[in-house]
Short mmCIF file of C-alpha atoms and ligand atoms in Angstrom, two decimals:
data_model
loop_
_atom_site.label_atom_id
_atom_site.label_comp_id
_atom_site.label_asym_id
_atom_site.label_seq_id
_atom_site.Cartn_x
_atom_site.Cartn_y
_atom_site.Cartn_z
CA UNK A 1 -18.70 84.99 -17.25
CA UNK A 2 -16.92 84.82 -14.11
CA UNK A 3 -15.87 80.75 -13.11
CA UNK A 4 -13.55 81.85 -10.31
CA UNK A 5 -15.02 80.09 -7.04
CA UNK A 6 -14.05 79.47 -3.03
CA UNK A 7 -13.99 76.37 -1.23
CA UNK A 8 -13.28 75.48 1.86
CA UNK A 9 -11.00 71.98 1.31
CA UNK A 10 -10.24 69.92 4.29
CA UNK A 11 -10.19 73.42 6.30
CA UNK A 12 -7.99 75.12 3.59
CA UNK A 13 -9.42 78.35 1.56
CA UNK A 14 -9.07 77.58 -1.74
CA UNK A 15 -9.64 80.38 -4.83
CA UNK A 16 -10.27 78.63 -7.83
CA UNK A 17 -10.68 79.91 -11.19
CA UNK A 18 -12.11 76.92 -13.48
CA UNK A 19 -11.68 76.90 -17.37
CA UNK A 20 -14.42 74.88 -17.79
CA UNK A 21 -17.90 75.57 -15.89
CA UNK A 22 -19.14 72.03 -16.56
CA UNK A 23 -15.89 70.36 -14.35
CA UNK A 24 -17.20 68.34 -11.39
CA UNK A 25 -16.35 68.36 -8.05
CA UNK A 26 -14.69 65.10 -8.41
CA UNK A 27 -12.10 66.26 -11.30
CA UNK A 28 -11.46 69.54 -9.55
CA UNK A 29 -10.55 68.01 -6.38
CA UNK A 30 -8.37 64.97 -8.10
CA UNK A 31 -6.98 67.20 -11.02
CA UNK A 32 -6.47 70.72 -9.99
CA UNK A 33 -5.85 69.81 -6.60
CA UNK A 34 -4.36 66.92 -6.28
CA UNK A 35 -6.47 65.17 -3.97
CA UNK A 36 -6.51 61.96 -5.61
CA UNK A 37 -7.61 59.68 -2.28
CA UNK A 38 -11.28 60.43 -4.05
CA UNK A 39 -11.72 58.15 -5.97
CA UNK A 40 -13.20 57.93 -9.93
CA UNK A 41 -15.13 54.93 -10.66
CA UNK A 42 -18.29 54.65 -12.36
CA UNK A 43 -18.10 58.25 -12.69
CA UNK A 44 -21.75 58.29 -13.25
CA UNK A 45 -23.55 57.76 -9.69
CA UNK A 46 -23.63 54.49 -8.99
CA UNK A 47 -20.16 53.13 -7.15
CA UNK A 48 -19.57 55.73 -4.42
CA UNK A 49 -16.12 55.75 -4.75
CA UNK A 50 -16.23 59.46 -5.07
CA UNK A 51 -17.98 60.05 -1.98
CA UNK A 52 -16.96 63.32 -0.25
CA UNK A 53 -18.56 65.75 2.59
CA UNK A 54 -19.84 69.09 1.28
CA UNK A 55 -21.24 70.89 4.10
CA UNK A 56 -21.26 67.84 6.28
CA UNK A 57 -23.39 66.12 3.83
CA UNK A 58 -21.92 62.97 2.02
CA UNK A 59 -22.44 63.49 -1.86
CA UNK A 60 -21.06 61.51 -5.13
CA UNK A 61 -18.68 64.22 -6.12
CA UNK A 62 -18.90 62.97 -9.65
CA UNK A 63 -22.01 63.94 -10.40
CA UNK A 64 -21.75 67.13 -8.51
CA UNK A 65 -20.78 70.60 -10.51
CA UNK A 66 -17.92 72.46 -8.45
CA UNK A 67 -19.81 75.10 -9.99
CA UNK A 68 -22.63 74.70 -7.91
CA UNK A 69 -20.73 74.17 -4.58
CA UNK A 70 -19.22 77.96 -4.65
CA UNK A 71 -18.05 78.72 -0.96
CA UNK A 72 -18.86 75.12 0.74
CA UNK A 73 -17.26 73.66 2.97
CA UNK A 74 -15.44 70.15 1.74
CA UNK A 75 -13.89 67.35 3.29
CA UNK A 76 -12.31 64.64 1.72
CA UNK A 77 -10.47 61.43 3.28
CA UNK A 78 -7.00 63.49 3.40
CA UNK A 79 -8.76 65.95 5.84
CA UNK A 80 -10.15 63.02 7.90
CA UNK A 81 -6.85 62.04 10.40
CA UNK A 82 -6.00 64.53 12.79
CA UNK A 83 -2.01 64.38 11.96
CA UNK A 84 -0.73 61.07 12.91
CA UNK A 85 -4.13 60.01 14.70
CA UNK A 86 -6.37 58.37 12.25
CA UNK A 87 -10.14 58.90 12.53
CA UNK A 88 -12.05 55.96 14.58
CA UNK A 89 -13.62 54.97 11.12
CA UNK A 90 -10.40 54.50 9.56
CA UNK A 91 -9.00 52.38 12.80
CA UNK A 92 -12.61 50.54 12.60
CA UNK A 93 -12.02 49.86 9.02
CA UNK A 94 -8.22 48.58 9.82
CA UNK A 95 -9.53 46.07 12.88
CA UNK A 96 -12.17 44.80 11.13
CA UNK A 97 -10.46 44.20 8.14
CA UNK A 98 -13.04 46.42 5.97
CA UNK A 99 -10.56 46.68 3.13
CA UNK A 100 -9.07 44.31 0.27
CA UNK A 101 -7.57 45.91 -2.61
CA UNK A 102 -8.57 49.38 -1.13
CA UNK A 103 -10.12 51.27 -4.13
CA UNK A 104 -13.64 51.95 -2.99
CA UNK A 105 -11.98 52.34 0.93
CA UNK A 106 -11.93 56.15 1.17
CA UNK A 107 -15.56 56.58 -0.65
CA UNK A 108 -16.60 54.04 2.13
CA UNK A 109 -14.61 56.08 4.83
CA UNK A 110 -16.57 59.27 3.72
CA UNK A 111 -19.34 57.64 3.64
CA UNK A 112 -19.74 55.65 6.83
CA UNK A 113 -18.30 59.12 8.44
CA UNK A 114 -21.60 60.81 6.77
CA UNK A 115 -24.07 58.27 8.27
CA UNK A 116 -22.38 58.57 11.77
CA UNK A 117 -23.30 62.19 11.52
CA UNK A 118 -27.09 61.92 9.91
CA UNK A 119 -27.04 59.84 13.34
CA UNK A 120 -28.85 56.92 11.42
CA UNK A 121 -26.31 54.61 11.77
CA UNK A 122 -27.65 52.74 15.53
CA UNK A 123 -26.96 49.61 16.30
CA UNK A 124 -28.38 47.25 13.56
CA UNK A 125 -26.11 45.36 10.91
CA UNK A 126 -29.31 45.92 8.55
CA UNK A 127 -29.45 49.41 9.00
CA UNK A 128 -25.79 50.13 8.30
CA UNK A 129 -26.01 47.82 5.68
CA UNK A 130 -29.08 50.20 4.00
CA UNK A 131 -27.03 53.40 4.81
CA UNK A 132 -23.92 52.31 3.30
CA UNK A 133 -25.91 50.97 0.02
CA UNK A 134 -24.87 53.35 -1.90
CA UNK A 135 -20.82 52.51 -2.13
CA UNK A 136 -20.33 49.43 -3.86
CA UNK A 137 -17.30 47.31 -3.15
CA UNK A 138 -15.93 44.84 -5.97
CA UNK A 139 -13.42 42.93 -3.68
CA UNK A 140 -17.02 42.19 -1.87
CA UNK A 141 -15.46 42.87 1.84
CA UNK A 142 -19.03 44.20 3.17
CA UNK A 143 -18.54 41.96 6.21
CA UNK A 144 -15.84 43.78 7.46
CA UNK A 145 -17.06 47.27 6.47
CA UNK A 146 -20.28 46.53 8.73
CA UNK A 147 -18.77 45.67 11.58
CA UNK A 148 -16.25 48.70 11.20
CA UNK A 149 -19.40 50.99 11.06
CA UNK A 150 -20.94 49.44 13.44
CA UNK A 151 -17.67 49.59 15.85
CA UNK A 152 -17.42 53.31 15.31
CA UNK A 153 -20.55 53.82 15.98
CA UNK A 154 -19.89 52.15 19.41
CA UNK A 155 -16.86 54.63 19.50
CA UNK A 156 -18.38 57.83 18.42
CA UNK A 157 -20.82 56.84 21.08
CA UNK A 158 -18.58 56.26 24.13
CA UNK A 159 -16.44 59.40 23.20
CA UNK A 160 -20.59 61.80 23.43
CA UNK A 161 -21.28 59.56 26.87
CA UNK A 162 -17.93 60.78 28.48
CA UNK A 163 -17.95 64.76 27.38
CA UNK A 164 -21.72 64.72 28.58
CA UNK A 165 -20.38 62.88 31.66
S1 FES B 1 -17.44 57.57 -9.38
FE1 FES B 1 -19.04 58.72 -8.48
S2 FES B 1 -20.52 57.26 -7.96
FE2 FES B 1 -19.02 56.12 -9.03
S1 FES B 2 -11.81 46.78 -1.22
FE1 FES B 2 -11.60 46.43 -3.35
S2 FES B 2 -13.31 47.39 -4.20
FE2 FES B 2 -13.69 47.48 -2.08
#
């Protein structure tokens, strides 16, 4: 059987050739490449912590079979900056103080990043607060992670009104 497999990480070709067939996206990415800004915590679906892009689509990479995801497209929260210039969901989460101890930050990141792009995000505390369900936060700093969504949103927003303009 042949496990050797392309992705396309943070805009990098990668070749892989996995031992195990069974390995998830979430150990590949953290243990054979060293992308460790995923995080692994319930490792079971129900944190978010693991939350990456595949094809523009935010998944829980630890329920996810690399496997399966043969030639996608990934992006994880190292590809998210543009070299020194963060994203304007990581400076939302900075302003509004969407962080405490940081563990669940980049699943959130990757996350709030996905909803921008479903386009679901809008306006609406309550809405955010429904998209984002899915990526729990211990240190309980939803507050802040609402109104960085909801900031970005107002960013991501401005930045579409002046390229149309
Ligand atoms: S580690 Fe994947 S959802 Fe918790
Ligand atoms: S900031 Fe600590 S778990 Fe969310």
């Amino acid at each position: 059987m042949n496990n050797s497999m392309t992705l396309t990480v943070n805009g990098v070709q990668r070749r892989i050739a996995l031992d195990d067939p069974r390995v998830t996206l979430l150990d590949l990415l953290r243990e054979r490449l060293q992308l460790t800004g995923t995080k692994k915590g319930c490792d079971r679906g129900q944190c978010g912590a693991c939350t990456v892009l595949v094809d523009g689509r935010r998944i829980n990479s630890c329920l996810a079979l690399a496997i399966s995801h043969d030639g996608a497209d990934i992006l994880t929260i190292e590809g998210v900056a543009c070299g020194d210039r963060l994203h304007p969901v990581q400076e939302a989460f900075l302003a509004h103080d969407g962080l405490q101890c940081g563990f669940c930050t980049p699943g959130q990141i990757m996350s709030a990043i996905g909803l921008l792009q479903e386009g679901r995000a809008g306006d609406d505390p309550e809405r955010i607060r429904e998209g984002m369900s899915g990526n729990l936060c211990r240190c309980g700093a939803y507050q802040g992670i609402t109104e960085a969504v909801l900031e970005a949103q107002r960013a991501v927003h401005a930045a579409n009104r002046k390229e149309v303009a």
